[in-house]
Tab-separated table of C-alpha atoms and ligand atoms in Angstrom:
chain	number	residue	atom	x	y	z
A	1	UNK	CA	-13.674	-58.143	251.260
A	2	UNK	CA	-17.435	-58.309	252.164
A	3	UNK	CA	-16.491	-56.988	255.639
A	4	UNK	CA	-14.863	-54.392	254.378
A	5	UNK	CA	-17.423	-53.385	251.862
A	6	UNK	CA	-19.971	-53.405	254.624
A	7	UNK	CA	-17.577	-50.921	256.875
A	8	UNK	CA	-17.198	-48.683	253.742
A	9	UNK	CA	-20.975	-48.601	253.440
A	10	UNK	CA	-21.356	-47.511	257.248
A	11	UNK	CA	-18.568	-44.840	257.394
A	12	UNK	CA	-20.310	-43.261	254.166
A	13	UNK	CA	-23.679	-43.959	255.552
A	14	UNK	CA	-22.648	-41.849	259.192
A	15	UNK	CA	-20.834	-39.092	256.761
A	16	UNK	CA	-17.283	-39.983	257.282
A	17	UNK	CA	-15.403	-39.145	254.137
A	18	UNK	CA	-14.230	-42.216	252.179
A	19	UNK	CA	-10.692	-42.279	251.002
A	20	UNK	CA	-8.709	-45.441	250.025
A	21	UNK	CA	-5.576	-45.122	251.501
A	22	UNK	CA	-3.004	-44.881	248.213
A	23	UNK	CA	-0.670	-47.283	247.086
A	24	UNK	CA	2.916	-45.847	247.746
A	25	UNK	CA	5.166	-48.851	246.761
A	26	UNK	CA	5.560	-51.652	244.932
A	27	UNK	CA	5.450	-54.679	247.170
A	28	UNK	CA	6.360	-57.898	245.461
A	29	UNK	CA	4.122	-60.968	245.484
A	30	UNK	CA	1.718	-59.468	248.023
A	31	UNK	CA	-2.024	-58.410	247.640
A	32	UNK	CA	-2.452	-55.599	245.740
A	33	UNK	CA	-5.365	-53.526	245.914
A	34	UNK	CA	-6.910	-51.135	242.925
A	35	UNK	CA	-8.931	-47.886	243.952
A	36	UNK	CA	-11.746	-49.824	244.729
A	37	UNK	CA	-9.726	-51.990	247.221
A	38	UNK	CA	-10.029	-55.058	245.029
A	39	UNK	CA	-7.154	-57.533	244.339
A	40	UNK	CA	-6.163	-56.425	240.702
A	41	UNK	CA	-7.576	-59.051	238.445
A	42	UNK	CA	-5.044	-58.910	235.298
A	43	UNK	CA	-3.335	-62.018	234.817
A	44	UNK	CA	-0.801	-62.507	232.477
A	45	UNK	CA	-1.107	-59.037	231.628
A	46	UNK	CA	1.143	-56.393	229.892
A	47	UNK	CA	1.576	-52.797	230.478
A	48	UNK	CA	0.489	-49.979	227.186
A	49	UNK	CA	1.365	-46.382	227.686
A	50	UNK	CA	-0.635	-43.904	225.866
A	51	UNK	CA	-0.903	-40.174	226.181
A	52	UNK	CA	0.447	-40.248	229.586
A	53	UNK	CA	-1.798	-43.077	231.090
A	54	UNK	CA	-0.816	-46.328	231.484
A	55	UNK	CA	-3.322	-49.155	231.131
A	56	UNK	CA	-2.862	-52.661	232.462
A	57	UNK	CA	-4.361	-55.643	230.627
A	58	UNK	CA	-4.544	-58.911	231.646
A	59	UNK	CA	-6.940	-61.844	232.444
A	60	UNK	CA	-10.200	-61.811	234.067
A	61	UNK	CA	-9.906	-64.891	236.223
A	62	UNK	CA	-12.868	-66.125	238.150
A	63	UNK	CA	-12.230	-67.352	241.564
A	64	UNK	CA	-12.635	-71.063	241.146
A	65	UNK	CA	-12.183	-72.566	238.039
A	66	UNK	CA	-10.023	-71.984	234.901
A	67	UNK	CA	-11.651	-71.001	232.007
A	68	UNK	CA	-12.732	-67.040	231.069
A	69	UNK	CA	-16.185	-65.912	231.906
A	70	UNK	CA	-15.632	-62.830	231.415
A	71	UNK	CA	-12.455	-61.275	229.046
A	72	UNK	CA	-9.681	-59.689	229.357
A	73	UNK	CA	-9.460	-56.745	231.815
A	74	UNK	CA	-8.274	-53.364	231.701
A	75	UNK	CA	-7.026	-50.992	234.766
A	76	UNK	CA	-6.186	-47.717	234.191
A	77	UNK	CA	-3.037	-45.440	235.919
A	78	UNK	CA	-0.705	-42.365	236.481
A	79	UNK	CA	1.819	-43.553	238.384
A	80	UNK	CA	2.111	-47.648	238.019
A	81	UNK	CA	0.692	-48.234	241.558
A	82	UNK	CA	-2.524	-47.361	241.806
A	83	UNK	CA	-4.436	-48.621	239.530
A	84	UNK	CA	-8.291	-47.884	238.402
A	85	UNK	CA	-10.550	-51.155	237.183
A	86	UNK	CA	-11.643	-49.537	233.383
A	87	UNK	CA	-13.825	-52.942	232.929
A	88	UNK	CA	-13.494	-55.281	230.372
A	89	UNK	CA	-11.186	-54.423	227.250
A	90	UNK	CA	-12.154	-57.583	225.641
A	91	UNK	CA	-15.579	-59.558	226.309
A	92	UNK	CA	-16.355	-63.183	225.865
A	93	UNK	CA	-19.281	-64.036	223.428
A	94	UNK	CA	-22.529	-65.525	224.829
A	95	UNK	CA	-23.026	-66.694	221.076
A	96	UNK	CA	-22.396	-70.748	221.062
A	97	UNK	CA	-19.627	-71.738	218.868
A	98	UNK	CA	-17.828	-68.476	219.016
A	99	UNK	CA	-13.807	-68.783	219.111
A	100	UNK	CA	-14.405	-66.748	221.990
A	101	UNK	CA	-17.879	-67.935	223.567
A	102	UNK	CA	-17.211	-67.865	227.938
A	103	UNK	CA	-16.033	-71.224	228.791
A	104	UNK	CA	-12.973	-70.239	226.424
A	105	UNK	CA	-9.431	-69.570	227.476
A	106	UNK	CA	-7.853	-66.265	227.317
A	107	UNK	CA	-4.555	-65.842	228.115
A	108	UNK	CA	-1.262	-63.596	228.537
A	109	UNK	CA	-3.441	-60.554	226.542
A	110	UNK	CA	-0.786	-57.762	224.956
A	111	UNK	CA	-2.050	-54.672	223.195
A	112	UNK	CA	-0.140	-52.325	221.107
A	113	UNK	CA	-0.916	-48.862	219.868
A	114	UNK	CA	-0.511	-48.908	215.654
A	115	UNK	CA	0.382	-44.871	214.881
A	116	UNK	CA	-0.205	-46.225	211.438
A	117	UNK	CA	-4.358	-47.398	211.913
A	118	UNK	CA	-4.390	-45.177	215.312
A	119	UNK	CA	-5.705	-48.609	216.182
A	120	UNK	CA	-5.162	-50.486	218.972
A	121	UNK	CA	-4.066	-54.105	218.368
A	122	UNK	CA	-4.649	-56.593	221.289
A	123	UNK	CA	-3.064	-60.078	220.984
A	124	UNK	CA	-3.939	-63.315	223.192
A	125	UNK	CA	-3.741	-66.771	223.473
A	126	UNK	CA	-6.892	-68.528	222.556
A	127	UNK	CA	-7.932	-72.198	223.631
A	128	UNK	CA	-11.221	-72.718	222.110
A	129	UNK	CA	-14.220	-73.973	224.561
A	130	UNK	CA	-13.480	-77.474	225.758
A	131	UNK	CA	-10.816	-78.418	224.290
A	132	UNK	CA	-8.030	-77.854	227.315
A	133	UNK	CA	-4.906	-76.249	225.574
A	134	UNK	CA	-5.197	-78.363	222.523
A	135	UNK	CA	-6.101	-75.194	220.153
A	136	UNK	CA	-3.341	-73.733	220.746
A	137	UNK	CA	-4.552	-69.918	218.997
A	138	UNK	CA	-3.660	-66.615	218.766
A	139	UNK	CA	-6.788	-64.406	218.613
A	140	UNK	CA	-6.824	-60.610	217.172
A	141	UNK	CA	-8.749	-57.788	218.353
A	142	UNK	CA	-9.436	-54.278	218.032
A	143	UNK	CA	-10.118	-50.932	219.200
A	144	UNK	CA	-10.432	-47.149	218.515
A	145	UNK	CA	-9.990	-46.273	222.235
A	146	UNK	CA	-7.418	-47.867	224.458
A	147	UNK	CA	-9.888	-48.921	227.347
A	148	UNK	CA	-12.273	-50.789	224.685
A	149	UNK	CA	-14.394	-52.425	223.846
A	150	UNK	CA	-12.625	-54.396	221.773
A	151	UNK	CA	-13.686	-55.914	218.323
A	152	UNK	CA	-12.411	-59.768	218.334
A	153	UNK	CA	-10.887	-60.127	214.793
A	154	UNK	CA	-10.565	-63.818	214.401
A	155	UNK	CA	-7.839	-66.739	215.554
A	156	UNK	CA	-5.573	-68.861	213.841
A	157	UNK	CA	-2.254	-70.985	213.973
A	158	UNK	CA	0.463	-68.649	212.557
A	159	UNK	CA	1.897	-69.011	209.142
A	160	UNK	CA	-0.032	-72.155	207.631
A	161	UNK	CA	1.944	-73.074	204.805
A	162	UNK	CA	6.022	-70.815	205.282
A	163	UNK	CA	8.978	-72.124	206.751
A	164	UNK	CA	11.200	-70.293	209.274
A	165	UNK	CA	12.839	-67.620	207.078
A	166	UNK	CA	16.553	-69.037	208.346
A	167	UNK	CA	15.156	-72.619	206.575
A	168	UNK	CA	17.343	-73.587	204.271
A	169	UNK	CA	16.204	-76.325	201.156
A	170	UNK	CA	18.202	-78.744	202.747
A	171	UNK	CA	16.702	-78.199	206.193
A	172	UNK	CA	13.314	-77.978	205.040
A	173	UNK	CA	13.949	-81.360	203.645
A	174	UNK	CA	15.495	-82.564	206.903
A	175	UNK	CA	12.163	-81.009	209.006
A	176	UNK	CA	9.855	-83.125	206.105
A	177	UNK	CA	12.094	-86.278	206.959
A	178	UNK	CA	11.308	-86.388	210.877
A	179	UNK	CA	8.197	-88.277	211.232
A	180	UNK	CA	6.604	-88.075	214.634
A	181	UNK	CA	5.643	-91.875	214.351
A	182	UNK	CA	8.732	-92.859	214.531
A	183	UNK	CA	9.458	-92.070	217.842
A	184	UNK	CA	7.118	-93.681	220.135
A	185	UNK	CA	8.519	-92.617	223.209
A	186	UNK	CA	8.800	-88.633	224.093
A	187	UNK	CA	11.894	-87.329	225.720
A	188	UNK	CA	14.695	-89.536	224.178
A	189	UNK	CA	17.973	-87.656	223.159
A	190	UNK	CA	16.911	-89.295	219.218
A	191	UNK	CA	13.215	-87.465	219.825
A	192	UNK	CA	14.998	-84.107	220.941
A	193	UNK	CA	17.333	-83.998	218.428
A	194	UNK	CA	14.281	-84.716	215.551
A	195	UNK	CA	12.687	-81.792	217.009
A	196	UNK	CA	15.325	-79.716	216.875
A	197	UNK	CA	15.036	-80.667	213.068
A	198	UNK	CA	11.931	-79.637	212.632
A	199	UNK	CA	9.910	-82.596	213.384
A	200	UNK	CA	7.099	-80.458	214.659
A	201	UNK	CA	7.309	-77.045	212.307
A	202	UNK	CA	6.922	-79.938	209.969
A	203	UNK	CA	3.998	-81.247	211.445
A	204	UNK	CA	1.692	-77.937	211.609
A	205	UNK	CA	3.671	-76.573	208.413
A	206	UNK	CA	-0.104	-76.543	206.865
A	207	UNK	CA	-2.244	-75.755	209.064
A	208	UNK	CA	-0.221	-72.644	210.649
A	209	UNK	CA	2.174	-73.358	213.993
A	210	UNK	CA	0.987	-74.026	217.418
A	211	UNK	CA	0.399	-70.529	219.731
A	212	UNK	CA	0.748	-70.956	223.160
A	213	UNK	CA	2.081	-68.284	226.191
A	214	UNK	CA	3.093	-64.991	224.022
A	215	UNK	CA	4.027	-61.667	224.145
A	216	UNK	CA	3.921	-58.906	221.767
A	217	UNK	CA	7.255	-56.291	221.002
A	218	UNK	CA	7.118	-52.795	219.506
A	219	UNK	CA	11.011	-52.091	218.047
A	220	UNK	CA	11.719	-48.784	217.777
A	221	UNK	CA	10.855	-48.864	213.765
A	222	UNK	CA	7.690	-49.163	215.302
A	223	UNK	CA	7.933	-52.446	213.612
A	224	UNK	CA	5.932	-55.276	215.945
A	225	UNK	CA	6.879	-59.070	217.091
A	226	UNK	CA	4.651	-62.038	217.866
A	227	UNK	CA	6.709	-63.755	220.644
A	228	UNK	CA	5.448	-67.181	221.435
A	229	UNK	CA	5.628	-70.807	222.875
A	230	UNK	CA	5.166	-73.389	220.021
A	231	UNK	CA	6.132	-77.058	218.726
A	232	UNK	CA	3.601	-78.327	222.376
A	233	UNK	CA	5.662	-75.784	223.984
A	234	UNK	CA	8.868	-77.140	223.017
A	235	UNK	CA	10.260	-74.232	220.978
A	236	UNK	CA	9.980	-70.391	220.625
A	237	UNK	CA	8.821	-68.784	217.567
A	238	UNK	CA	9.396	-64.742	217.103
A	239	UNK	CA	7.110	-64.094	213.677
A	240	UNK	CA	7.051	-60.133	212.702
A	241	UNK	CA	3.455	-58.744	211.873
A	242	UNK	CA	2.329	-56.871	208.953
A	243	UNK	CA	2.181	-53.086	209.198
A	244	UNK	CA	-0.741	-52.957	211.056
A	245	UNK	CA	-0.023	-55.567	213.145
A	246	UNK	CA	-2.960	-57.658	211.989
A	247	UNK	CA	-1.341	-60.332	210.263
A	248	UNK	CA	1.959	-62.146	209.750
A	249	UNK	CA	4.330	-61.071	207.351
A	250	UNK	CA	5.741	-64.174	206.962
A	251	UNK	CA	8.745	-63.794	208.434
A	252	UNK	CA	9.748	-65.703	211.526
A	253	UNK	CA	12.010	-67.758	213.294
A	254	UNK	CA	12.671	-70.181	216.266
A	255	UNK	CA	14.525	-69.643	219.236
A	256	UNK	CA	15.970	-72.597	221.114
A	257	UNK	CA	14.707	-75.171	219.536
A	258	UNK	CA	13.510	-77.920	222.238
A	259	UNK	CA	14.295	-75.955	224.932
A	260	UNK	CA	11.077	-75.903	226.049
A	261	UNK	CA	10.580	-72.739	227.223
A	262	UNK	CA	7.356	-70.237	227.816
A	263	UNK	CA	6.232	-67.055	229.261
A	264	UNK	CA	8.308	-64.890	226.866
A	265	UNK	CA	9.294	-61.215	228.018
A	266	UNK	CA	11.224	-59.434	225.969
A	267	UNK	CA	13.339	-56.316	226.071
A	268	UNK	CA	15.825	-53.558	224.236
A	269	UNK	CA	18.731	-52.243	225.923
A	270	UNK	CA	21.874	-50.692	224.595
A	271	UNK	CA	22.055	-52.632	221.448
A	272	UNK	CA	20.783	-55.694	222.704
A	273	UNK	CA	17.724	-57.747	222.839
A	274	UNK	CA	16.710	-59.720	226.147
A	275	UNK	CA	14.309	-62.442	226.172
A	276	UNK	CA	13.470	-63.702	229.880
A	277	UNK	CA	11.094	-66.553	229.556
A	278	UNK	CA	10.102	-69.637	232.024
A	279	UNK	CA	10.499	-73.429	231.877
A	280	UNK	CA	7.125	-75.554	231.164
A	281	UNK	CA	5.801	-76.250	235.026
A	282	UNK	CA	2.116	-75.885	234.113
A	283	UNK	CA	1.406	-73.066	237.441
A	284	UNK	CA	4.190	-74.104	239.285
A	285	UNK	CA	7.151	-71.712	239.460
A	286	UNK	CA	10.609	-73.130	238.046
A	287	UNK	CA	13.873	-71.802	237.428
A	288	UNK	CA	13.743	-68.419	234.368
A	289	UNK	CA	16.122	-68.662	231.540
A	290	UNK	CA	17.107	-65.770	229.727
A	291	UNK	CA	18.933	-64.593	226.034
A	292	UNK	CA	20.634	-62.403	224.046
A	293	UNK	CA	20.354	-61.461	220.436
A	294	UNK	CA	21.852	-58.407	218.593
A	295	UNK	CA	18.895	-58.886	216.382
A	296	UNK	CA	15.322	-59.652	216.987
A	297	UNK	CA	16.794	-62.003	214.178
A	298	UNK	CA	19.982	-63.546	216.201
A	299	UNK	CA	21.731	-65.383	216.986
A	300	UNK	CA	19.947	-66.012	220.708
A	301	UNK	CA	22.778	-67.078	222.979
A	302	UNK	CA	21.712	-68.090	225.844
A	303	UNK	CA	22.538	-66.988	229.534
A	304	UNK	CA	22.238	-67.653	233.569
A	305	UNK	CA	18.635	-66.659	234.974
A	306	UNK	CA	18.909	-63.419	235.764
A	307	UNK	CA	17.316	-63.703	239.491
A	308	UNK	CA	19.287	-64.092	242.458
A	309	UNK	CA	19.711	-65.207	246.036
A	310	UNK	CA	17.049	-66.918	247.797
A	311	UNK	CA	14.652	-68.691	245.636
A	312	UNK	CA	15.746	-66.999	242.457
A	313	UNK	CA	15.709	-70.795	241.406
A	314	UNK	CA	11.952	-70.678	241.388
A	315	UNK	CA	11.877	-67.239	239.700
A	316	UNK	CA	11.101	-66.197	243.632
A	317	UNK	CA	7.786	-68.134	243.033
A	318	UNK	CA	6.498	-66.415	239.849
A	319	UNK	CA	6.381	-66.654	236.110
A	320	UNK	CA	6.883	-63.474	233.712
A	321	UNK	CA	4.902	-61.858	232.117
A	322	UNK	CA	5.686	-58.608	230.969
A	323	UNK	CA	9.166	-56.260	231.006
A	324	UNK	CA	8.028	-52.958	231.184
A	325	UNK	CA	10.448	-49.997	229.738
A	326	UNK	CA	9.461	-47.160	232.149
A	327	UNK	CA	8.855	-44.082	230.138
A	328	UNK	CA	10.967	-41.061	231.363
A	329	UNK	CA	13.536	-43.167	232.859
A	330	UNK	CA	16.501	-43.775	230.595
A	331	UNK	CA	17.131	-47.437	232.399
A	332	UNK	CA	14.180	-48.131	234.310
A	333	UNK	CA	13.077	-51.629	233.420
A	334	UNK	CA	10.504	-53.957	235.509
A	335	UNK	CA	10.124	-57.555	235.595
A	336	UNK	CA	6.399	-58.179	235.665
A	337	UNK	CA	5.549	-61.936	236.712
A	338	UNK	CA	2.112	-63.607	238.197
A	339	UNK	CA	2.501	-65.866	241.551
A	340	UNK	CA	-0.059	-68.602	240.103
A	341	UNK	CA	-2.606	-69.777	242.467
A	342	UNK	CA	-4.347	-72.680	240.653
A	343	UNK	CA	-7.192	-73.141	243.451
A	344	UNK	CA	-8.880	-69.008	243.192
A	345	UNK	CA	-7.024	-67.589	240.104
A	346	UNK	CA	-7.900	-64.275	240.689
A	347	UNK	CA	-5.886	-64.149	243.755
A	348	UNK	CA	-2.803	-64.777	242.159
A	349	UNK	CA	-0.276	-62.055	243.283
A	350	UNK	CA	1.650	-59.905	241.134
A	351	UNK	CA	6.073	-59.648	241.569
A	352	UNK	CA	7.081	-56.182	239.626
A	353	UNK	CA	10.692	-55.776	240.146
A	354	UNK	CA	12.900	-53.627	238.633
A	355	UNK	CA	16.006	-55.145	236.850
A	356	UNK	CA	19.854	-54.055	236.922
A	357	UNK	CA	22.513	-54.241	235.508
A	358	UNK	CA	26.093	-55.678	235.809
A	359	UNK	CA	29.091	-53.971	234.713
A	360	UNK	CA	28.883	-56.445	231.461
A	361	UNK	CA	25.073	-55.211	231.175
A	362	UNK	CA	23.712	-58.393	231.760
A	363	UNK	CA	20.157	-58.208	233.848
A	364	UNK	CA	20.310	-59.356	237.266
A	365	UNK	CA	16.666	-59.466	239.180
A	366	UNK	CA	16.874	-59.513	242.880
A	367	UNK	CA	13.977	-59.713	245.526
A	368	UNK	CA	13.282	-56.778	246.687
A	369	UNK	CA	10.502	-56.700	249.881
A	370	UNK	CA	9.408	-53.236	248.414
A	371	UNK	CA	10.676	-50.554	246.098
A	372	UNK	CA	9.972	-47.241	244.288
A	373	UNK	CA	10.074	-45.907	240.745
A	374	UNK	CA	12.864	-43.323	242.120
A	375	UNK	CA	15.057	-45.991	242.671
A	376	UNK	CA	15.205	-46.530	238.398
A	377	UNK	CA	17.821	-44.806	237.029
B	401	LIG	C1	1.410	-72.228	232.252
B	401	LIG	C2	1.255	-70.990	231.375
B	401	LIG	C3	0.030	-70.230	231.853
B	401	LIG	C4	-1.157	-71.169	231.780
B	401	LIG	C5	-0.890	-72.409	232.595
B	401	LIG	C6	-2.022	-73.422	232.489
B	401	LIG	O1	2.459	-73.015	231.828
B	401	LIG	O2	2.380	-70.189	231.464
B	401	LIG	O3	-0.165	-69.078	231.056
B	401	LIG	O4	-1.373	-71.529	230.442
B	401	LIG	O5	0.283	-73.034	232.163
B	401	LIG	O6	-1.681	-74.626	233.137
């Protein structure tokens, strides 16, 4: 990059015009560059479309090491490849003891546009200065303007003190009943099935449920979802938000309990909901899973991964992140996953890949070595 910095300097310096070449497809899993010709740094990110721009949010990784030093970052675009660095959306506080001082973790950032507040809502996942991912947070910020800055709210464990709303009395008593010192060993078929009870919800009933990998959904009654990895990643939780998408209402429920998934995605098509999420490999790619509700409120059935041919085992070596509807295109949907690259974070690559259909309309994601937007139907 230096190199190239330098020849930029030179070719300006002797009066030769400077013009970044433009981006003019999407190529999977490679480097991709932003209009400055650096390696877009936004991890974990989600896509917002607003007033014909879209903006790209994601995290701010330094090169070595894994916590945030700087926020979450924002690029700005017309036309999903090239992409403009806006800065940073959301900053980390110098301020010691902030939920947010840098040394934090910020992770998987979504924001949402509220036509209510004319606000714009940003959720993340928050692990709170060195404490690894014990924390286990959502934090809340806001903004006037969808490039930032953005005001950090606060964080918390969702919905201290309410069951899931499909509890029954009779399972809330069964959850109460599963104690985790009973089972000394992890991983049992006896431990699995307590959790599937509600050993855990039990657990952090008070103090609000563990927040892990998330994503945020928008239905169309503008109505919006906290999607997330809970129970030590164990289980999914979908929990709606309050009108302005600052709170919980309340309302929430798991999704296949113990089946230890993360990285939720989550999409609408033709009267069906699609949640594409990842197994719990830490940075290591492993084999998607993927559902199907006819409700945000179920039943979730569960299906094949929706990748294949070679290496669709491994989710083609990434982990999702996002499922972008493409505005203007009545079926244009795109997979958006991070290849993880533990050693320089910011160099993880980016897969975007559009997603078909069967004849049944169940996704199928195949590689693709590059594509176009004119190829979405
Ligand atoms: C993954 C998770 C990432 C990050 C990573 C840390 O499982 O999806 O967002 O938290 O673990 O090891």
């Amino acid at each position: 990059m230096k190199i190239k910095k330098i020849f930029l300097m030179c070719a300006c310096a002797f009066g030769f015009t400077c013009v970044r070449a433009q981006v003019t497809e999407f190529r999977p899993a490679q480097m991709w560059p932003d209009t400055n010709g650096e390696h877009i740094n936004a991890h974990g990110g989600g896509i917002l479309y607003h007033e014909g721009i879209y903006y790209w949010y994601g995290e701010n990784r330094p090169d070595r090491g894994f916590s945030t030093e700087v926020g979450v970052e924002v690029y700005t675009s017309k036309d999903l490849m090239n992409w403009t660095d806006a800065g940073v959306a959301l900053s980390v506080s110098s301020e010691s003891g902030s939920p947010i001082e840098r040394g934090c973790i910020m992770e998987r950032p979504k924001v949402v546009y509220n036509k209510k507040t004319a606000k714009f809502v940003m959720l993340f996942h928050l692990e709170l200065k060195g404490r690894g991912y014990e924390a286990a947070r959502v934090g809340f910020a806001v903004s006037d303007t969808p490039t930032g800055p953005f005001r950090f709210l606060r964080s918390l464990r969702p919905n201290a003190g309410v069951w899931p709303c499909d509890f029954t009395e009779k399972d809330i008593a069964t959850a109460r009943a599963q104690k985790e010192s009973d089972y000394k060993e992890w991983w049992t078929p006896e431990w699995r099935v307590a959790i599937v009870k509600g050993m855990l919800t039990a657990r952090d009933f008070e103090g609000g449920q563990m927040s892990r990998d998330m994503t945020v959904f928008v239905d169309s009654d503008d109505k919006a979802y906290h999607i997330f990895s809970s129970e030590e990643n164990l289980t999914l939780i979908m929990a709606e938000l309050t009108d302005d998408y600052l709170d919980y209402t309340g309302k929430y429920i798991r999704i296949a309990p113990g089946g230890q998934n993360e990285a939720p995605t989550i999409f609408f098509r033709n009267g069906k909901y699609w949640l594409i999420a990842s197994g719990c490999t830490g940075w290591a790619p492993n084999k998607a899973r993927m559902f199907s509700a006819p409700s945000l409120w179920g039943p979730w059935q569960q299906h094949e991964s929706p990748f294949v041919g070679e290496h669709a085992n491994r989710t083609f070596g990434g982990q999702g992140t996002f499922v972008l509807k493409v505005p203007g295109k009545e079926d244009g949907f795109v997979f958006m996953a991070d290849v993880w690259n533990p050693r320089h974070l910011r160099r993880s690559r980016h897969i975007w890949l559009p997603i078909e259909f069967n004849e049944e309309g169940t996704p199928i994601i195949p590689w693709r070595d590059s594509w176009s937007l004119d190829q979405l139907k």
